[in-house]
mmCIF file of C-alpha atoms in Angstrom:
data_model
loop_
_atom_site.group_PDB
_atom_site.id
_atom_site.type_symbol
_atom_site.label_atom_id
_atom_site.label_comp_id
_atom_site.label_asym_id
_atom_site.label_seq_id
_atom_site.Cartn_x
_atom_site.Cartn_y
_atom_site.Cartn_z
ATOM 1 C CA UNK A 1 161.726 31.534 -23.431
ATOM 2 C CA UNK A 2 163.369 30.958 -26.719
ATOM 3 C CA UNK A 3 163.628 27.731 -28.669
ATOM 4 C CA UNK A 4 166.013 24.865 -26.977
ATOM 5 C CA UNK A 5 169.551 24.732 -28.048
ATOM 6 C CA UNK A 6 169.325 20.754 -28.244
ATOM 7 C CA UNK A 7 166.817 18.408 -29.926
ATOM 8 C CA UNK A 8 166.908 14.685 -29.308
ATOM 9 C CA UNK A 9 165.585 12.283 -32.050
ATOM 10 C CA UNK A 10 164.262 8.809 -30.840
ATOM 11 C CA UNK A 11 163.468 6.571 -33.728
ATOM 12 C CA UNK A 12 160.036 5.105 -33.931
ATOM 13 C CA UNK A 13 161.770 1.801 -33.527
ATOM 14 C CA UNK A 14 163.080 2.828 -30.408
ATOM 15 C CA UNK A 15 160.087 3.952 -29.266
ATOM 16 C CA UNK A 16 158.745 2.196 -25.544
ATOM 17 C CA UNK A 17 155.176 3.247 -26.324
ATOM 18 C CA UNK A 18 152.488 2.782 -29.797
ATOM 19 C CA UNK A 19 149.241 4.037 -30.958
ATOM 20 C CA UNK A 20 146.613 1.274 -31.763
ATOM 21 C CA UNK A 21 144.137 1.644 -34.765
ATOM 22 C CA UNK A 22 141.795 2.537 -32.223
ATOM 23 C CA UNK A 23 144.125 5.432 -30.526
ATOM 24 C CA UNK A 24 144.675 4.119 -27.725
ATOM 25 C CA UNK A 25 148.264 4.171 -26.204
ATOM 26 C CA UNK A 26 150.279 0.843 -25.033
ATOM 27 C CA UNK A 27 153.335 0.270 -23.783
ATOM 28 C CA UNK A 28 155.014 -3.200 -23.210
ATOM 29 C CA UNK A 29 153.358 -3.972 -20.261
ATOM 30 C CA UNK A 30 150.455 -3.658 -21.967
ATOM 31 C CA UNK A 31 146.979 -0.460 -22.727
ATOM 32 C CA UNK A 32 148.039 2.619 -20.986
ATOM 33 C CA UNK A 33 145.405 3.343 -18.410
ATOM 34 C CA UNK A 34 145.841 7.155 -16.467
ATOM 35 C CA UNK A 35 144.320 9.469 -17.891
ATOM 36 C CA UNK A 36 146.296 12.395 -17.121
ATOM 37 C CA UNK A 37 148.861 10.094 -19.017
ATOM 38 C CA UNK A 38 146.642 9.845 -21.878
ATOM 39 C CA UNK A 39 146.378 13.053 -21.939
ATOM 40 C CA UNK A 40 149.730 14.318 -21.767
ATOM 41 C CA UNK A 41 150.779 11.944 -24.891
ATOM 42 C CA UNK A 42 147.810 13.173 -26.778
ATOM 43 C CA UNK A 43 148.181 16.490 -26.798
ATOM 44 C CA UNK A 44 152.101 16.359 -27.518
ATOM 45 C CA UNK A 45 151.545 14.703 -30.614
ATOM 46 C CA UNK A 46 153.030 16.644 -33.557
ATOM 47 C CA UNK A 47 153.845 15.989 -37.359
ATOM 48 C CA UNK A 48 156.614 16.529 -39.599
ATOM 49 C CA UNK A 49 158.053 14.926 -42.594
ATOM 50 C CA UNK A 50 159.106 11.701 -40.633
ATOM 51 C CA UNK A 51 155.787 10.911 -39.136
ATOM 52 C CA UNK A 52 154.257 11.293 -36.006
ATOM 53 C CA UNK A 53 155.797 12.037 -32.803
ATOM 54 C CA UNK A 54 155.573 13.231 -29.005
ATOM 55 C CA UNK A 55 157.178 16.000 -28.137
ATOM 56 C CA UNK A 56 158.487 17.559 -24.791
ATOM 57 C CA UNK A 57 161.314 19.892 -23.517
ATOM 58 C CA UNK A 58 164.055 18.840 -20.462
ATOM 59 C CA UNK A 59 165.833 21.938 -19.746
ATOM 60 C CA UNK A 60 167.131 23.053 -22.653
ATOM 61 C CA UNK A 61 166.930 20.030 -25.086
ATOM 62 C CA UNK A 62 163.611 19.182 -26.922
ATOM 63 C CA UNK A 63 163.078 15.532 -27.251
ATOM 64 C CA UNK A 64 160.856 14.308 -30.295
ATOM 65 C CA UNK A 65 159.543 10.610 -29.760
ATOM 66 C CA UNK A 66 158.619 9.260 -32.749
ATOM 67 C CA UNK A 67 156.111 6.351 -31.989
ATOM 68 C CA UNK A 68 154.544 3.391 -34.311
ATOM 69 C CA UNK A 69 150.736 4.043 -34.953
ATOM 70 C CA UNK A 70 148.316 2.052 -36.928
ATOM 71 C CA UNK A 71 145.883 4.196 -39.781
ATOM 72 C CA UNK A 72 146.741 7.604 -37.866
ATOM 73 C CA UNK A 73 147.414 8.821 -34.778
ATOM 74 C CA UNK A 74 144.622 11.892 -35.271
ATOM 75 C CA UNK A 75 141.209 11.107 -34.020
ATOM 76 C CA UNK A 76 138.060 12.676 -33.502
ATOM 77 C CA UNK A 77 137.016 12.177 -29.572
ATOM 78 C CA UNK A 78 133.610 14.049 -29.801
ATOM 79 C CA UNK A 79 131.146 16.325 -32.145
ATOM 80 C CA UNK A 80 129.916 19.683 -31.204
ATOM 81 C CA UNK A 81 127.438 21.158 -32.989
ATOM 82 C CA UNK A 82 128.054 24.318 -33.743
ATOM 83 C CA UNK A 83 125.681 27.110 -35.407
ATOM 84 C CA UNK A 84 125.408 25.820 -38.793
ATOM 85 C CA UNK A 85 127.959 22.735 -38.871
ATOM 86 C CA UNK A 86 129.631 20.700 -36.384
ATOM 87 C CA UNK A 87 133.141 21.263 -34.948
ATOM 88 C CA UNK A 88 135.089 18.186 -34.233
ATOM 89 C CA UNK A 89 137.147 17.486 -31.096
ATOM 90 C CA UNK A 90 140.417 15.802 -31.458
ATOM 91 C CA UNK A 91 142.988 13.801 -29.150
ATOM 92 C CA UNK A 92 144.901 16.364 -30.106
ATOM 93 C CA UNK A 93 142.738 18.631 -27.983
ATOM 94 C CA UNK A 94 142.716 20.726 -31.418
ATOM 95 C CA UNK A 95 139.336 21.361 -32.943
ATOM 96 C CA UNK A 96 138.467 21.455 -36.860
ATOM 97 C CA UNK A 97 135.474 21.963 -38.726
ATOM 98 C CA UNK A 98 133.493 19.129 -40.336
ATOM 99 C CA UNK A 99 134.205 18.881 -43.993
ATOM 100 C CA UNK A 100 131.234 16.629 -45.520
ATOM 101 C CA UNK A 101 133.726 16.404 -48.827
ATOM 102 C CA UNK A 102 136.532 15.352 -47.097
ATOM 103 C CA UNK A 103 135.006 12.318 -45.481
ATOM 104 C CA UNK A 104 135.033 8.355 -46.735
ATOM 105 C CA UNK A 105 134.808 5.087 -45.695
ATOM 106 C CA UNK A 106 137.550 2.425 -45.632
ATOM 107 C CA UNK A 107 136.423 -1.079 -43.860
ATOM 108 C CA UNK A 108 134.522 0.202 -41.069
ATOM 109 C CA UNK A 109 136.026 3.085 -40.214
ATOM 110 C CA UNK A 110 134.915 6.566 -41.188
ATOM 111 C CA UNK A 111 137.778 9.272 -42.035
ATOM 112 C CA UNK A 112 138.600 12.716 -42.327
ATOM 113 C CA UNK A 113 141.099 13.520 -44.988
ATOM 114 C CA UNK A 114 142.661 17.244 -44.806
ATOM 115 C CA UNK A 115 145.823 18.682 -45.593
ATOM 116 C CA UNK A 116 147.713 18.755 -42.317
ATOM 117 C CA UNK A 117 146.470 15.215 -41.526
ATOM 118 C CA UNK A 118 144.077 11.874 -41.782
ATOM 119 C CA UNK A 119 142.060 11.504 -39.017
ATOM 120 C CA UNK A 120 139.509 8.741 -38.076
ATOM 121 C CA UNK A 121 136.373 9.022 -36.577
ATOM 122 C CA UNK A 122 136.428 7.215 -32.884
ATOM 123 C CA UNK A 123 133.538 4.519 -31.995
ATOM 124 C CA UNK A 124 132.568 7.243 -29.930
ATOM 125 C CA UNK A 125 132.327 10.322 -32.460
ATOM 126 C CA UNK A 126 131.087 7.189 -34.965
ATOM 127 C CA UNK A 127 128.057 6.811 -32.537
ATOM 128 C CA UNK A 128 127.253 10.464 -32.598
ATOM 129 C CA UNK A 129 128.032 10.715 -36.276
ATOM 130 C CA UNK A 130 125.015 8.052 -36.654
ATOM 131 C CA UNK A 131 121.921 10.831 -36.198
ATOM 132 C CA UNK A 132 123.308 12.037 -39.393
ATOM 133 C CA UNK A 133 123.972 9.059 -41.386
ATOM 134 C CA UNK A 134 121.196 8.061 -44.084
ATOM 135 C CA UNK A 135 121.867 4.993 -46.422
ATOM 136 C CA UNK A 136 120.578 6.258 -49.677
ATOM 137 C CA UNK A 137 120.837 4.071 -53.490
ATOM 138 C CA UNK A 138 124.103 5.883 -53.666
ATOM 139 C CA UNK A 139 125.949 4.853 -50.634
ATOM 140 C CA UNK A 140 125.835 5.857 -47.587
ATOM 141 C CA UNK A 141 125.430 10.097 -46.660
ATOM 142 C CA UNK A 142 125.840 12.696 -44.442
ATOM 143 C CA UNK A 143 122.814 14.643 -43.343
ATOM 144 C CA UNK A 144 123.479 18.230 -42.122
ATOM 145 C CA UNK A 145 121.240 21.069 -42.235
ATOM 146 C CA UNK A 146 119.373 20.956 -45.990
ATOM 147 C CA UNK A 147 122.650 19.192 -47.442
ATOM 148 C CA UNK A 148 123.585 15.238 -48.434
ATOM 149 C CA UNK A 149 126.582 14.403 -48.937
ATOM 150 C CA UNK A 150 127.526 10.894 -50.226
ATOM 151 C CA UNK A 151 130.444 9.394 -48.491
ATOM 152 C CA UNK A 152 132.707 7.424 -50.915
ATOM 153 C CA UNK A 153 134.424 4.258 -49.917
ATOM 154 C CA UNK A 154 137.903 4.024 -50.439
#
C-alpha cells in the first residue's frame, strides 16, 4: 500500500484529547480509562517539526492530531535488564538503550535526553530505577555494572 494521497492537519488547539505530565491521556470528560485506548494513542504518537502528534489513516487520507502535552509526551513504562545495560520500554512501545550520560534531574522527575526526543522516567520505571540510585557527596548516581554516573540537575 503506498502512502495516502490526503493528509489532514488538526491543530493542537483543536485537539479533543491531552497528555498530562504524568502521560496519561484525558479528554474533556475527564482521564482516559481503556486500555486498548491507551494503547492505541500511545503507540501512534509521532514527531515532527510542529510537535507531537497521533497519527492514523481513513481510507486514503492520513490524519495527524496534534495534541497539548505537558514536559513530553515520551515516557519510559518499564526497565529490562539486558546483558550488560538496561533497555528501556516506552509508551511508544519503542525500546532504547539506557544512556547513564544522557540522564538528569529537573524537580522530581528523572529524564532521558536524546536526539530524537526527551523522555521522562514514569513513577513506575522511577521505582525500578531506585536499586540503582546511590546518593553520593556529588549528587545523586547511577549504579550499573562497575560504573557511577552522577546525574546532574537541571
Amino acid at each position: 500500500m503506498g502512502r495516502p494521497q490526503k493528509q489532514r492537519i488538526i491543530p493542537k488547539e483543536q485537539a479533543v484529547f491531552w497528555m498530562d505530565k504524568d502521560g496519561t491521556w484525558h479528554n474533556e470528560h475527564g482521564k482516559l480509562e481503556h486500555p486498548k485506548i491507551i494503547r492505541y494513542f500511545n503507540q501512534s504518537i509521532q514527531k515532527d517539526g510542529q510537535g507531537y502528534f497521533l497519527c492514523q489513516i481513513l481510507d486514503d487520507v492520513e490524519e495527524r492530531v496534534y495534541f497539548p502535552y505537558e514536559d513530553t509526551a515520551v515516557f519510559v513504562v518499564d526497565l529490562v535488564r539486558k546483558g550488560t545495560g538496561i533497555e528501556l520500554a516506552l509508551n511508544t512501545l519503542d525500546a532504547i538503550a539506557l544512556d547513564p550520560e544522557s540522564l538528569y534531574i529537573n524537580g522530581d522527575a528523572l529524564f532521558m535526553e536524546t536526539d530524537d526526543h526527551l523522555i521522562k522516567f514514569s513513577q513506575k520505571a522511577l521505582a525500578q530505577m531506585a536499586a540503582f540510585l546511590t546518593d553520593t557527596p556529588q549528587g545523586l548516581a547511577l549504579n550499573y555494572g562497575q560504573i557511577q554516573t552522577i546525574i546532574h540537575e537541571k
